Tab-separated table of C-alpha atoms and ligand atoms in Angstrom:
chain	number	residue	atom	x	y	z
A	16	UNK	CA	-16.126	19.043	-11.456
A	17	UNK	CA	-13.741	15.932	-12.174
A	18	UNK	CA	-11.560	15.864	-14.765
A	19	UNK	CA	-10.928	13.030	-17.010
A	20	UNK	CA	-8.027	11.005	-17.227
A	21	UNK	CA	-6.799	11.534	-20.635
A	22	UNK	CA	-6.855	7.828	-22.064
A	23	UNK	CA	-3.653	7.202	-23.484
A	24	UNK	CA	-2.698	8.146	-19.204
A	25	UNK	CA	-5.369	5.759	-18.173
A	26	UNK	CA	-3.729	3.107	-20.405
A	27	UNK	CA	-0.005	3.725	-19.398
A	28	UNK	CA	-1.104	3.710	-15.807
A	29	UNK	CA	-2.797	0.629	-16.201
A	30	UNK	CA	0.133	-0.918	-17.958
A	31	UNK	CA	2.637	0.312	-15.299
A	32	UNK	CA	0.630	-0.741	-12.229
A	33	UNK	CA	0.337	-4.594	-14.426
A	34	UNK	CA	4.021	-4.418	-15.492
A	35	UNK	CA	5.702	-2.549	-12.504
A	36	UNK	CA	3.608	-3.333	-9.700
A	37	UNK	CA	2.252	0.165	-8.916
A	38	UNK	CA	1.443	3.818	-10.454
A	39	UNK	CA	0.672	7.832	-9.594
A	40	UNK	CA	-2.295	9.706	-10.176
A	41	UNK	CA	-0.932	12.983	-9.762
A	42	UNK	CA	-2.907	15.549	-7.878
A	43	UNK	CA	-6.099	13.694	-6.804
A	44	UNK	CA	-6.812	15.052	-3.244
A	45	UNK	CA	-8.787	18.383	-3.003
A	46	UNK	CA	-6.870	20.587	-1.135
A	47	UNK	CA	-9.661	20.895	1.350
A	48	UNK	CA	-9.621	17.565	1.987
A	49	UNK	CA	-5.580	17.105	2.193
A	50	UNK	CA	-5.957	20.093	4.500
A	51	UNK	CA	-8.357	18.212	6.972
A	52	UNK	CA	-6.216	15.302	6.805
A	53	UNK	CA	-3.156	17.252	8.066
A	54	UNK	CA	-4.599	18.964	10.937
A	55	UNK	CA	-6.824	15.471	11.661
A	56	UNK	CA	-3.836	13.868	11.224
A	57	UNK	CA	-1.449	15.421	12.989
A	58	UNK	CA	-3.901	15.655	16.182
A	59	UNK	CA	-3.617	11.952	16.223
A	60	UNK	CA	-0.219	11.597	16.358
A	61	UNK	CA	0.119	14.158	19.143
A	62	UNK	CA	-2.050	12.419	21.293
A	63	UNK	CA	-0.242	8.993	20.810
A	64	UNK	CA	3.541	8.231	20.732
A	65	UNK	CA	4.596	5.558	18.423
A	66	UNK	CA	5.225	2.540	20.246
A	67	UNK	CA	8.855	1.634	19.147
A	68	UNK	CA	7.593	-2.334	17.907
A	69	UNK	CA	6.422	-0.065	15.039
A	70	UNK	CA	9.211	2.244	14.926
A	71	UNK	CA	10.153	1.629	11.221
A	72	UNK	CA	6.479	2.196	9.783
A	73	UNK	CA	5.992	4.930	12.166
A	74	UNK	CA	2.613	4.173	13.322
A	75	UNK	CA	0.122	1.458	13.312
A	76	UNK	CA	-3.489	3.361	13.535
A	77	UNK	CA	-6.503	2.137	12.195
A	78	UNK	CA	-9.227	3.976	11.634
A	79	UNK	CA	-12.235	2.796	10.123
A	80	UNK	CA	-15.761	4.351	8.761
A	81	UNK	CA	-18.163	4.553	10.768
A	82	UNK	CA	-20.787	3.204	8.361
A	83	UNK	CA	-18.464	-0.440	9.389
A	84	UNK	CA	-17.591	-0.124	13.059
A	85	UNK	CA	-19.827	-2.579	14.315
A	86	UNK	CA	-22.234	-1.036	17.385
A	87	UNK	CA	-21.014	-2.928	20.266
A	88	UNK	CA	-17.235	-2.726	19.473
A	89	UNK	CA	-15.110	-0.505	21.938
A	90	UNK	CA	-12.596	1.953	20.381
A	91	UNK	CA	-9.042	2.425	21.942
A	92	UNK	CA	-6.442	4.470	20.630
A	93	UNK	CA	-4.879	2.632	17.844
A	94	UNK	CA	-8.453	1.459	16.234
A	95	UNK	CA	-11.252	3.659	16.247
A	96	UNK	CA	-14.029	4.779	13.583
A	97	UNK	CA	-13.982	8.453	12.551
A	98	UNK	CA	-16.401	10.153	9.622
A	99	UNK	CA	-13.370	11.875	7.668
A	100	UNK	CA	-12.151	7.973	6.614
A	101	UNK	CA	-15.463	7.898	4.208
A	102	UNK	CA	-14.601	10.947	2.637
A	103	UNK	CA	-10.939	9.500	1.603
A	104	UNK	CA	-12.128	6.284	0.679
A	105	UNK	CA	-15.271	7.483	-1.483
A	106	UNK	CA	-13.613	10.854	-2.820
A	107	UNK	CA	-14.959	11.248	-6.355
A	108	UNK	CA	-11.793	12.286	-8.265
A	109	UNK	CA	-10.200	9.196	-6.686
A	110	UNK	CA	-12.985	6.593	-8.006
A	111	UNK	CA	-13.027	7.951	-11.521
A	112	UNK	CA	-9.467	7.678	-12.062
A	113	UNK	CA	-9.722	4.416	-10.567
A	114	UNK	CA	-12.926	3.584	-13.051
A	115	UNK	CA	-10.454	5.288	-15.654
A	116	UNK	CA	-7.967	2.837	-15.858
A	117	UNK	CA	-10.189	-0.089	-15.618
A	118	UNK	CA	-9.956	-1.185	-11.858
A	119	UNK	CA	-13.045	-3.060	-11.941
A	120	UNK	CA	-14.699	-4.557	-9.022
A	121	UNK	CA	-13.305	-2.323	-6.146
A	122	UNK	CA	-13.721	-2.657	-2.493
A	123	UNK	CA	-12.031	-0.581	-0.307
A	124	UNK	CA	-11.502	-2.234	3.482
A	125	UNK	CA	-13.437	0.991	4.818
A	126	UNK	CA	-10.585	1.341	7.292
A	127	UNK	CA	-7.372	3.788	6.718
A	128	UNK	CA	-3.745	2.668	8.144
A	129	UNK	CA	-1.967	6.225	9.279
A	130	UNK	CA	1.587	5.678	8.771
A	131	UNK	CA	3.433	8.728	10.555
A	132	UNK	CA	7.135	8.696	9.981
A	133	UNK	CA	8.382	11.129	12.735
A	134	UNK	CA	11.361	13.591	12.377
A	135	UNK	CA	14.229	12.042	11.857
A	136	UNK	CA	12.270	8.642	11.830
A	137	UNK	CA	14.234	5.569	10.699
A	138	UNK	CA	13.691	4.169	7.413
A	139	UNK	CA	11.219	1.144	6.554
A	140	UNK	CA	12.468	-2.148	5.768
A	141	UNK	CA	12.110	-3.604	2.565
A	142	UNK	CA	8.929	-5.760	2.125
A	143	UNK	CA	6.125	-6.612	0.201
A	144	UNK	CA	2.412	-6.537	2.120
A	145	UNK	CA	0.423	-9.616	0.408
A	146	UNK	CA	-0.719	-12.188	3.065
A	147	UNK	CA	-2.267	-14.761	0.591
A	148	UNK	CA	0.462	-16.453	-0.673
A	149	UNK	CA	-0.916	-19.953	0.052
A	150	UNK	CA	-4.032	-18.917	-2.780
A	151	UNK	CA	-3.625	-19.145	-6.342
A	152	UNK	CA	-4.873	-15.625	-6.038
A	153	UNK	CA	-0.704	-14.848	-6.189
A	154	UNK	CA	-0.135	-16.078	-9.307
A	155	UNK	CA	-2.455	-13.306	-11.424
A	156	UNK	CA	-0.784	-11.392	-13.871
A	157	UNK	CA	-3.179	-8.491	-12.555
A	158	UNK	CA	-3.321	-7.068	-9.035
A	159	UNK	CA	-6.133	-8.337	-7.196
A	160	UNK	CA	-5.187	-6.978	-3.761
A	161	UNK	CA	-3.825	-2.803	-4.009
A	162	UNK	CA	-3.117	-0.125	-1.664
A	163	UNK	CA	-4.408	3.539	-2.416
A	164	UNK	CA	-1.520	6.239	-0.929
A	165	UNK	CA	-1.699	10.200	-0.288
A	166	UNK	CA	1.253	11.801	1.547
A	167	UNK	CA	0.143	14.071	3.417
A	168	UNK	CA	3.656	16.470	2.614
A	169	UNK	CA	5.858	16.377	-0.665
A	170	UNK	CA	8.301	14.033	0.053
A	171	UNK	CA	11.861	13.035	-1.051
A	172	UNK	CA	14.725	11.173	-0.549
A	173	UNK	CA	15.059	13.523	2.657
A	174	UNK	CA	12.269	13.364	4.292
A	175	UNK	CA	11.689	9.512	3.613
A	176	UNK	CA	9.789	8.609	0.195
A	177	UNK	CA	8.545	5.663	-0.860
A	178	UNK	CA	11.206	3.038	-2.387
A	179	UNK	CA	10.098	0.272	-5.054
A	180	UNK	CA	11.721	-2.841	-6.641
A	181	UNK	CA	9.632	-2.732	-10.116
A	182	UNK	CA	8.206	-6.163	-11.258
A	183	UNK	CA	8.919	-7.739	-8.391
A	184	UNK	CA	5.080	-8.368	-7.849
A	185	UNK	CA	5.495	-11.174	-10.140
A	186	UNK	CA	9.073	-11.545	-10.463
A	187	UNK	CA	11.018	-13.474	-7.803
A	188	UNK	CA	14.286	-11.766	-6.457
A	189	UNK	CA	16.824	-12.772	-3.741
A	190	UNK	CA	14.787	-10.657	-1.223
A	191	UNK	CA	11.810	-12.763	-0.945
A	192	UNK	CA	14.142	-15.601	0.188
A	193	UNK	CA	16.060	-13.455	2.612
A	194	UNK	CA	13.558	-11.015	4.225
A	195	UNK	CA	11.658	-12.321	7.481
A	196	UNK	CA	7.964	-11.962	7.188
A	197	UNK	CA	6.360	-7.979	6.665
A	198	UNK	CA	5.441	-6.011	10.097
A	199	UNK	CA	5.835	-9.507	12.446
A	200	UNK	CA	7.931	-9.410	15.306
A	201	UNK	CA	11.654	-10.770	13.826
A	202	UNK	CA	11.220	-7.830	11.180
A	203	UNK	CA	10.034	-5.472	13.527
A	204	UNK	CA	13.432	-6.384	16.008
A	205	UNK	CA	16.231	-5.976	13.260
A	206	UNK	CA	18.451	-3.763	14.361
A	207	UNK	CA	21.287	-3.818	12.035
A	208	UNK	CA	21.228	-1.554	9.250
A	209	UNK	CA	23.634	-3.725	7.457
A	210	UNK	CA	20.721	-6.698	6.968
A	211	UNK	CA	19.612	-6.602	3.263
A	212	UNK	CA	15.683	-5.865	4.157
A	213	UNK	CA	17.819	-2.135	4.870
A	214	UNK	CA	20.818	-2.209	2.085
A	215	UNK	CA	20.444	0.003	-0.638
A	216	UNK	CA	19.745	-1.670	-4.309
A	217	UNK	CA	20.695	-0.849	-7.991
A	218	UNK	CA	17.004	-2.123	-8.747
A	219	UNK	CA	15.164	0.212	-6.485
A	220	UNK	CA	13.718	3.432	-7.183
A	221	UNK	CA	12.910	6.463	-5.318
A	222	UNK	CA	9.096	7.312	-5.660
A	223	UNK	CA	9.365	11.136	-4.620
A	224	UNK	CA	5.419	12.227	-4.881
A	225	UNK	CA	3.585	15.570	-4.231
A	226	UNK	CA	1.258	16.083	-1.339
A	227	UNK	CA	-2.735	14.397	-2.930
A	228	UNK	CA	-0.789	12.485	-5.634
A	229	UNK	CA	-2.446	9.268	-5.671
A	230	UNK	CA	-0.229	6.049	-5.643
A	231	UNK	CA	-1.816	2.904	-6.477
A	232	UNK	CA	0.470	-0.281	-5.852
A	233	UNK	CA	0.485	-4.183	-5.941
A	234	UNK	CA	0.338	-6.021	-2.402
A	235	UNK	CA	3.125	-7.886	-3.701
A	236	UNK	CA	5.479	-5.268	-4.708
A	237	UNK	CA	8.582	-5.079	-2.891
A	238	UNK	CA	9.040	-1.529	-1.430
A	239	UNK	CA	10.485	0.443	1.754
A	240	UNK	CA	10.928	4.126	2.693
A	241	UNK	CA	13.772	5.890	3.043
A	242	UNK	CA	14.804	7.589	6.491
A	243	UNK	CA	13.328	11.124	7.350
A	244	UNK	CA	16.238	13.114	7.529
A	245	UNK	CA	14.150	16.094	8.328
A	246	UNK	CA	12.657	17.517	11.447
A	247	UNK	CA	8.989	17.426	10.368
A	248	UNK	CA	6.685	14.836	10.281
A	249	UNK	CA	6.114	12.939	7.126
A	250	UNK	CA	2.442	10.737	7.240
A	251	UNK	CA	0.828	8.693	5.018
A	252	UNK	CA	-2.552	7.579	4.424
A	253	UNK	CA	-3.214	3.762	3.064
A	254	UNK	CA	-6.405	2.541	2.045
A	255	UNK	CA	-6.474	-1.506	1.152
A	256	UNK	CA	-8.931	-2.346	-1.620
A	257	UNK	CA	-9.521	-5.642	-3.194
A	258	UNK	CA	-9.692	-5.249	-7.415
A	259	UNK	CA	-10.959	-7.879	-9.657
A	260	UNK	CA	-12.659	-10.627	-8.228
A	261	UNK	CA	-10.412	-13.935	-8.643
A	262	UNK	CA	-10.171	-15.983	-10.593
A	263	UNK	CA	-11.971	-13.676	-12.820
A	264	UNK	CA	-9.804	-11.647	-15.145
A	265	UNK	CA	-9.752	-7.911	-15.712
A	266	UNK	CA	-12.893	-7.435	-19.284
A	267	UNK	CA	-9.629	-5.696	-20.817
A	268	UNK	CA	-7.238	-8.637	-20.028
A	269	UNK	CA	-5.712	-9.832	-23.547
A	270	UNK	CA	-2.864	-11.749	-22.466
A	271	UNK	CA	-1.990	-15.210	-20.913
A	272	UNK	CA	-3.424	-16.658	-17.967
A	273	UNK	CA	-1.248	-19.027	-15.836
A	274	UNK	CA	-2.727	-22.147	-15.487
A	275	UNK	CA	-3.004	-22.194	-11.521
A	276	UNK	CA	-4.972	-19.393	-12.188
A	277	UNK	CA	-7.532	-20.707	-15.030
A	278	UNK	CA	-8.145	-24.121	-12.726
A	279	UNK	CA	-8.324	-22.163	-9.153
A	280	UNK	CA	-11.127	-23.561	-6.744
A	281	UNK	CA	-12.659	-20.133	-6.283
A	282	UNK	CA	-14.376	-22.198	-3.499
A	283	UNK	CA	-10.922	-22.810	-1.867
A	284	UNK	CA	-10.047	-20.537	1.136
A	285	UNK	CA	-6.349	-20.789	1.702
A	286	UNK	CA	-4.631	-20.018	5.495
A	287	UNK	CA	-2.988	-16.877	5.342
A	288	UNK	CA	0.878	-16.172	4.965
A	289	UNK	CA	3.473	-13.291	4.512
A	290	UNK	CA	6.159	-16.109	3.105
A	291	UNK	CA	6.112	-16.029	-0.295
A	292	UNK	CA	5.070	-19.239	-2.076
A	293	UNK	CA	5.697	-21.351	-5.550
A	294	UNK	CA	3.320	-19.012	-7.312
A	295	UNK	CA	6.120	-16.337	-7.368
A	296	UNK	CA	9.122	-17.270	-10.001
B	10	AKG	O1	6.013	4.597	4.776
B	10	AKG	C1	5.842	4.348	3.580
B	10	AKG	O2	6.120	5.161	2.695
B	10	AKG	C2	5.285	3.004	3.170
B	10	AKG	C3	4.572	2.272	4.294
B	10	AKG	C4	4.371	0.824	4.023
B	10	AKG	O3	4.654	0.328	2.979
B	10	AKG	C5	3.825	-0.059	5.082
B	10	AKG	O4	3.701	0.388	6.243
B	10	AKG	O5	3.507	-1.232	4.775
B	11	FE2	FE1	3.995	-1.676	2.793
């Protein structure tokens, strides 16, 4: 049985992930599910160490459903289909909240990222994830590119939570300047905790969450991960979905519409890029 999202939480939610850059759905995972996750999870990791390019994310696995793993493709370690990803990506309780606060048009990658962050794993730059910078597609006052989150564990400033600049999804700080591109090799080689992708912030915020809460947030939003000062393993499971096909607005959209966005091409496809563009202010 799912239960409704109360609306006056579907409509804060909505507001926070448009305003803020992301939100939490508390409590979404079953616990049967979370539970398979762990164990699946964690047998994963054991097989593989992390290979220290990927040191501060912990872990670059993709696993994909197996309903989009193309026949003659051959799995290795890192990328491989496996049937538990459907049952994340099309979990019920996880669509109707999504349905609930009006994420229209929603199409999950059918792949999962597993982000382990080991015992006393370092913490994760600051960055934002959006690679389409070039598109007028960046300049929407609504998401139209989100990652869905479960930690697998509770997690806190000890054991490495999530970190997030609000607003700055839309709103142009000195980091976007400063920061070399997300997960590419110059990032990936800092080794200097005193560079500002690692410097604390007065505008960040800790994003403790419970194990199953979902959080939803913006491609562009800047965010990191603290360090895991603990000696157990803190993972994380990201789903990418695409949300409201551009240039089309959200149905409940009411308020202005930047005009790179009202005259986009949708025709237009743009070359990829990490380096944010003119379309962030
Ligand atoms: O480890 C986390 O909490 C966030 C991971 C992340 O943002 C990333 O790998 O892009
Ligand atoms: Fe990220």
């Amino acid at each position: 049985m799912i239960d409704p999202l109360p609306k006056t939480d579907a409509l804060r939610c909505r507001q926070q992930l448009v305003d803020d850059g992301y939100t939490i759905l508390p409590g979404i995972m079953p616990d049967d599910l979370l539970n398979d996750l762990r164990t699946w999870s964690d047998e994963v990791f054991d097989r593989l160490p992390v290979d220290p390019k990927f040191r501060y994310q912990g872990s670059d696995m993709h696993v994909a459903t197996e309903r989009s793993w193309p026949a003659d493709r051959v799995p290795d370690e890192r990328r491989f289909a496996d049937p538990i990803v459907e049952r994340i990506i099309d979990q019920p309780q996880q669509l109707a909240v999504c349905a609930a606060i009006g994420m229209e048009d929603l199409r999950a990658h059918d792949v999962v990222i597993l982000l382990s962050k080991p015992a006393f794993g370092p913490p994760l730059y600051w960055h934002q994830d959006y690679i389409n910078w070039n598109s007028p597609a960046a300049a929407t006052p609504w998401p139209t590119k989100i990652f869905l989150s479960y930690y697998m564990t509770d997690t806190n400033r000890d054991n490495g939570c999530l970190r997030v600049i609000p607003g700055t999804h839309r709103h142009r700080i000195d980091l976007h300047d400063i920061l070399p591109n997300a997960h590419e090799a110059e990032i990936q080689a800092l080794e200097d905790y005193g560079h500002p992708a690692f410097l604390d912030r007065d505008d960040a915020i800790d994003v403790p969450l419970r194990a199953g809460d979902l959080v939803i947030g913006d491609a562009r939003l800047m965010h990191g991960a603290w360090p895991n000062g603990t000696d157990q393993r803190r993972t994380l499971i990201l789903a990418w979905h695409d949300v409201f096909q551009f240039p089309q607005p959200p149905s409940w959209w009411t308020g202005e519409i930047p005009e790179a966005v009202r005259t986009a091409d949708p025709g237009i496809s743009y070359e990829s890029t990490r380096t944010p563009s003119q379309f962030i202010v």
